[in-house]
Coordinates of N, CA and C and ligand atoms in Angstrom, one line a residue:
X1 N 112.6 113.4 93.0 CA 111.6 112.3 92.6 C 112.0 111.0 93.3
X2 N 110.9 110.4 93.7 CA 111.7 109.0 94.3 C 111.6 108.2 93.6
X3 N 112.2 106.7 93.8 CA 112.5 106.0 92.9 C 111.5 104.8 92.7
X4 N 110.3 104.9 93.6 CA 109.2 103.9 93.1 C 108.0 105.0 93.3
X5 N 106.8 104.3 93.0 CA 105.6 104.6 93.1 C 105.0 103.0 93.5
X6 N 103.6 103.9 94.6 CA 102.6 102.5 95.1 C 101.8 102.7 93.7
X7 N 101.4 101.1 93.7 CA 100.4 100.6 92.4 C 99.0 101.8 92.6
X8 N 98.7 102.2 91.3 CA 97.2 102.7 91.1 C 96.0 102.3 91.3
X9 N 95.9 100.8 91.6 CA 95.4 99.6 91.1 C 94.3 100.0 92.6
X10 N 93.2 100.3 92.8 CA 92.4 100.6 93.9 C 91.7 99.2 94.7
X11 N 92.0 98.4 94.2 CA 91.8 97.0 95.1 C 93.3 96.2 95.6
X12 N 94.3 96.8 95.3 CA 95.9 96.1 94.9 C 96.0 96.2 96.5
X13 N 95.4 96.3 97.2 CA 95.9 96.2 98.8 C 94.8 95.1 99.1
X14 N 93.9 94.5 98.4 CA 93.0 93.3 99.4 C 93.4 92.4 98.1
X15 N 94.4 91.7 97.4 CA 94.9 90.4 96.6 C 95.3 89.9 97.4
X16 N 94.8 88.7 97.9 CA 95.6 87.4 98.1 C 97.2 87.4 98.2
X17 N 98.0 87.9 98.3 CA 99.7 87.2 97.5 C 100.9 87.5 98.7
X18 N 101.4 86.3 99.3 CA 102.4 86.6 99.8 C 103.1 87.7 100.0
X19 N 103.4 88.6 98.8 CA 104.4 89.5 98.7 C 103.8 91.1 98.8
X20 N 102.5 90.8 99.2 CA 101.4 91.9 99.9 C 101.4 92.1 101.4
X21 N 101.7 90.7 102.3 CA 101.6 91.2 103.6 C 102.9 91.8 103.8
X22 N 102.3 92.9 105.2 CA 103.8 93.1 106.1 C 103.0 93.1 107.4
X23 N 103.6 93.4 108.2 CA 103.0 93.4 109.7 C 103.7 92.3 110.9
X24 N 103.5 92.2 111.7 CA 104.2 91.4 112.5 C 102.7 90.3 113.2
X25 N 102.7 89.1 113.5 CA 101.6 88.3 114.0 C 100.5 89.5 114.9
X26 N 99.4 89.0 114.5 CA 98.6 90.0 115.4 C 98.0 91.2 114.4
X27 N 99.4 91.7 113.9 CA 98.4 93.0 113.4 C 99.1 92.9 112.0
X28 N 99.0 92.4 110.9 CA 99.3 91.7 109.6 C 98.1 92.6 108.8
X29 N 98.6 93.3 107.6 CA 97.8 93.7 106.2 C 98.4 93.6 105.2
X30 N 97.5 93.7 104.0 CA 97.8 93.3 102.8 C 98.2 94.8 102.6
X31 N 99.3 95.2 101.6 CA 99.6 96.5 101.4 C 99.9 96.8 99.9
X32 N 99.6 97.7 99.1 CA 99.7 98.1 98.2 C 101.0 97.6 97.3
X33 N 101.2 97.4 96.3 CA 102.3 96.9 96.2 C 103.0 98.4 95.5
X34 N 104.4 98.2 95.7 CA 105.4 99.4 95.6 C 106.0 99.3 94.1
X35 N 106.5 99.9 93.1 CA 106.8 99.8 91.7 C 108.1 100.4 91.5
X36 N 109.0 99.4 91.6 CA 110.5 100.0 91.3 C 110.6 100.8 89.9
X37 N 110.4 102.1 89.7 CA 111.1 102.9 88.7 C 112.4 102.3 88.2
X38 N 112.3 101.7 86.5 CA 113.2 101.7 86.6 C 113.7 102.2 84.6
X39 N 114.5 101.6 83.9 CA 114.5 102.2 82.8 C 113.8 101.7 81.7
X40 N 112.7 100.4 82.1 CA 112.4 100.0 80.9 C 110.7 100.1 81.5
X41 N 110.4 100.7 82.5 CA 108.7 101.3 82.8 C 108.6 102.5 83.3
X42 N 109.8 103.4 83.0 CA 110.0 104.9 83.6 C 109.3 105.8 82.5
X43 N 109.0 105.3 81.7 CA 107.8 106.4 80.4 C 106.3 105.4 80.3
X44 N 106.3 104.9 81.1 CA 105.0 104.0 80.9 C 104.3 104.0 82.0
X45 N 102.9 103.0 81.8 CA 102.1 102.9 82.5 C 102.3 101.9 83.9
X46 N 103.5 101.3 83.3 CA 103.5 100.2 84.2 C 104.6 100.7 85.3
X47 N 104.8 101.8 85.7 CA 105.8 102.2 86.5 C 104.6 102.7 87.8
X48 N 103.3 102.5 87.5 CA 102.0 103.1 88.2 C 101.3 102.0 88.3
X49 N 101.1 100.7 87.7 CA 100.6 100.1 87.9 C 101.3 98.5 88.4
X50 N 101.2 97.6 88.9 CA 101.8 96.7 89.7 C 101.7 95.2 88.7
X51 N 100.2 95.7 87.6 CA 99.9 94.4 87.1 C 98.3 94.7 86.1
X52 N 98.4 93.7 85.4 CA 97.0 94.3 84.3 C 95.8 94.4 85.1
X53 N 95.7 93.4 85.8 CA 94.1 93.4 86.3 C 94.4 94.7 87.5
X54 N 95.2 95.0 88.0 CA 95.2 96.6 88.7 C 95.1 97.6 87.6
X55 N 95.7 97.4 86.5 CA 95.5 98.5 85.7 C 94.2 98.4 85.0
X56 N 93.7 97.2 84.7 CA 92.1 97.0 84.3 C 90.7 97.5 85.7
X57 N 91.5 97.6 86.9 CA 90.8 97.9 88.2 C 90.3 99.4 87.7
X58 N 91.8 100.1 87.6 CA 91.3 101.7 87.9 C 90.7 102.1 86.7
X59 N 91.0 101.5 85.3 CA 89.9 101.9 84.1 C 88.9 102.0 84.3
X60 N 88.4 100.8 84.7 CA 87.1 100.4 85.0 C 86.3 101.0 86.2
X61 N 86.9 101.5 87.6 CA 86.1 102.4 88.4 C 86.4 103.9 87.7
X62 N 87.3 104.2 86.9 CA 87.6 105.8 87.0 C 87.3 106.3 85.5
X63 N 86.4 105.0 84.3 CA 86.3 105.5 83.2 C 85.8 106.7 82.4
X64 N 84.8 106.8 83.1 CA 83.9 108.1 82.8 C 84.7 109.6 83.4
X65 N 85.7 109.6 84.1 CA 86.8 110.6 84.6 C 87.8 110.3 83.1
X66 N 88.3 109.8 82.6 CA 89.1 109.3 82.0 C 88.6 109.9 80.3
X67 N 87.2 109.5 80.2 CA 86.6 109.7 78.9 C 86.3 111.1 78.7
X68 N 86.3 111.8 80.4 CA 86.3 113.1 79.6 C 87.2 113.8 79.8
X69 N 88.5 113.2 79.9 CA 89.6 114.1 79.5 C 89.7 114.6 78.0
X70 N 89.4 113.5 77.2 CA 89.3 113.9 75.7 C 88.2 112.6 75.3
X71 N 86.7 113.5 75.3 CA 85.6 113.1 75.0 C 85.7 112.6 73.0
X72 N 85.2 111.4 72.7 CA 84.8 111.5 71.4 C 83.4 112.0 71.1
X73 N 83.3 112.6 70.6 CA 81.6 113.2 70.1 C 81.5 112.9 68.6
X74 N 82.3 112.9 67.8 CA 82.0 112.2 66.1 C 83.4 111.1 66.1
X75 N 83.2 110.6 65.1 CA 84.1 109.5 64.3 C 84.8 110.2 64.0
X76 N 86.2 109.2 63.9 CA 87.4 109.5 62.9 C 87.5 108.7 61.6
X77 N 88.3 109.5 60.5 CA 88.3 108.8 59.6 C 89.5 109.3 58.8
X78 N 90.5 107.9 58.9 CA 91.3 108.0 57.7 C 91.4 107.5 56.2
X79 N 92.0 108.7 55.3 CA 91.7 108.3 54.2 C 92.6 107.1 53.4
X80 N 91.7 106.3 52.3 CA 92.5 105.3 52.1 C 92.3 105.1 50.6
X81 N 93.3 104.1 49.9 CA 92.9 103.4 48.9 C 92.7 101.9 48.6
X82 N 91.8 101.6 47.9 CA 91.4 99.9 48.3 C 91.8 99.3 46.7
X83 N 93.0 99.0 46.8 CA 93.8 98.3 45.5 C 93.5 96.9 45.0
X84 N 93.1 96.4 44.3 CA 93.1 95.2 43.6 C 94.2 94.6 43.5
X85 N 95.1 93.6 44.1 CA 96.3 93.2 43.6 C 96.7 91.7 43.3
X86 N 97.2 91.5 41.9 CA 97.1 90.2 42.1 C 98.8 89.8 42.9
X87 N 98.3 88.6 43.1 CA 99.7 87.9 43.9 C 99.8 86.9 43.3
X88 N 100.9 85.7 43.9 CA 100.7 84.4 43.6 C 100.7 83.7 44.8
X89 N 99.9 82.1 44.6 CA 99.7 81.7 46.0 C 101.0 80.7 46.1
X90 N 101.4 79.2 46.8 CA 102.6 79.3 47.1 C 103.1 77.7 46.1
X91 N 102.1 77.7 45.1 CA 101.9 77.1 43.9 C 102.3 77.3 42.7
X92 N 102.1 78.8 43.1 CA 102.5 79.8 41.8 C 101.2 80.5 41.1
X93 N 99.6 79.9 41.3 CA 98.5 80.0 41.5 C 98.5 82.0 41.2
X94 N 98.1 82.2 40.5 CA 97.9 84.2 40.8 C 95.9 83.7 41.4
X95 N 96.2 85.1 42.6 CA 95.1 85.1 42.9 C 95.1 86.7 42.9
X96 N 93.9 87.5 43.6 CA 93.4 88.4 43.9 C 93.2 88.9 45.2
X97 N 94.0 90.0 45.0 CA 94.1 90.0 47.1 C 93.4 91.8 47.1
X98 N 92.6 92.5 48.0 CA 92.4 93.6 47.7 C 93.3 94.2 49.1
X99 N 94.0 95.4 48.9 CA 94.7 96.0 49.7 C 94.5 97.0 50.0
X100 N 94.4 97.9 51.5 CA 94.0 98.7 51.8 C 95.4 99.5 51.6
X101 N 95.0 100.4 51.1 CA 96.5 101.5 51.3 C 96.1 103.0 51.7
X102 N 97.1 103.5 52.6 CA 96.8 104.4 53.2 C 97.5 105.6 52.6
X103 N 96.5 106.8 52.3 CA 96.9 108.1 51.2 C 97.6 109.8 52.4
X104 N 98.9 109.5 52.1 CA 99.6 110.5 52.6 C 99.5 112.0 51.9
X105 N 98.6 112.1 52.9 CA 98.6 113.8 52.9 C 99.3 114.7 53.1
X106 N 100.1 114.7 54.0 CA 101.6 115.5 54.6 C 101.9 116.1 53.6
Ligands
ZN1 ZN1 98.6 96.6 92.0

């Protein structure tokens, strides 16, 4: 395995930025930027991507590839309970706060 990956990012070779060109006078391009693998982006996304708006690039041309890897067709829904609770405010005041609580099924 090697120890970088080029960005995913499908426009990341025409940005603007210094640290894009290589080439010598004359024949100069903008190039992909390279992604050091390292231990704190080696289980993530960001070991593939260079930067958000690259990683907002390829969402956005490759979504409909993406959506149907695991299509939604209904809602989800988890179950809950909606608690009444009083508290106090920082007066000492009791107020009424309603709380969502969530019902473990496991
Ligand atoms: Zn990029």
């Amino acid at each position: 395995m090697s120890d970088y990956n080029w960005c995913h990012g499908p426009s990341c070779h025409t940005r603007h930025t210094q640290d894009r060109i290589r080439g010598v006078k004359g024949s100069k391009v903008l190039r992909t930027r390279k992604i050091a693998i390292n231990k704190w982006n080696s289980r993530g996304v960001w070991s593939l991507f260079c930067s958000q708006g690259c990683y907002n690039d390829f969402f956005h041309k490759y979504v409909n590839e993406i959506i149907a890897i695991a299509p939604r067709t209904e809602c989800l829904e988890t179950p809950i309970d909606v608690v009444v609770e009083t508290r106090e405010d920082w007066q000492g005041n009791p107020y009424k706060q309603k709380v969502i609580q969530a019902i473990d099924n496991a």
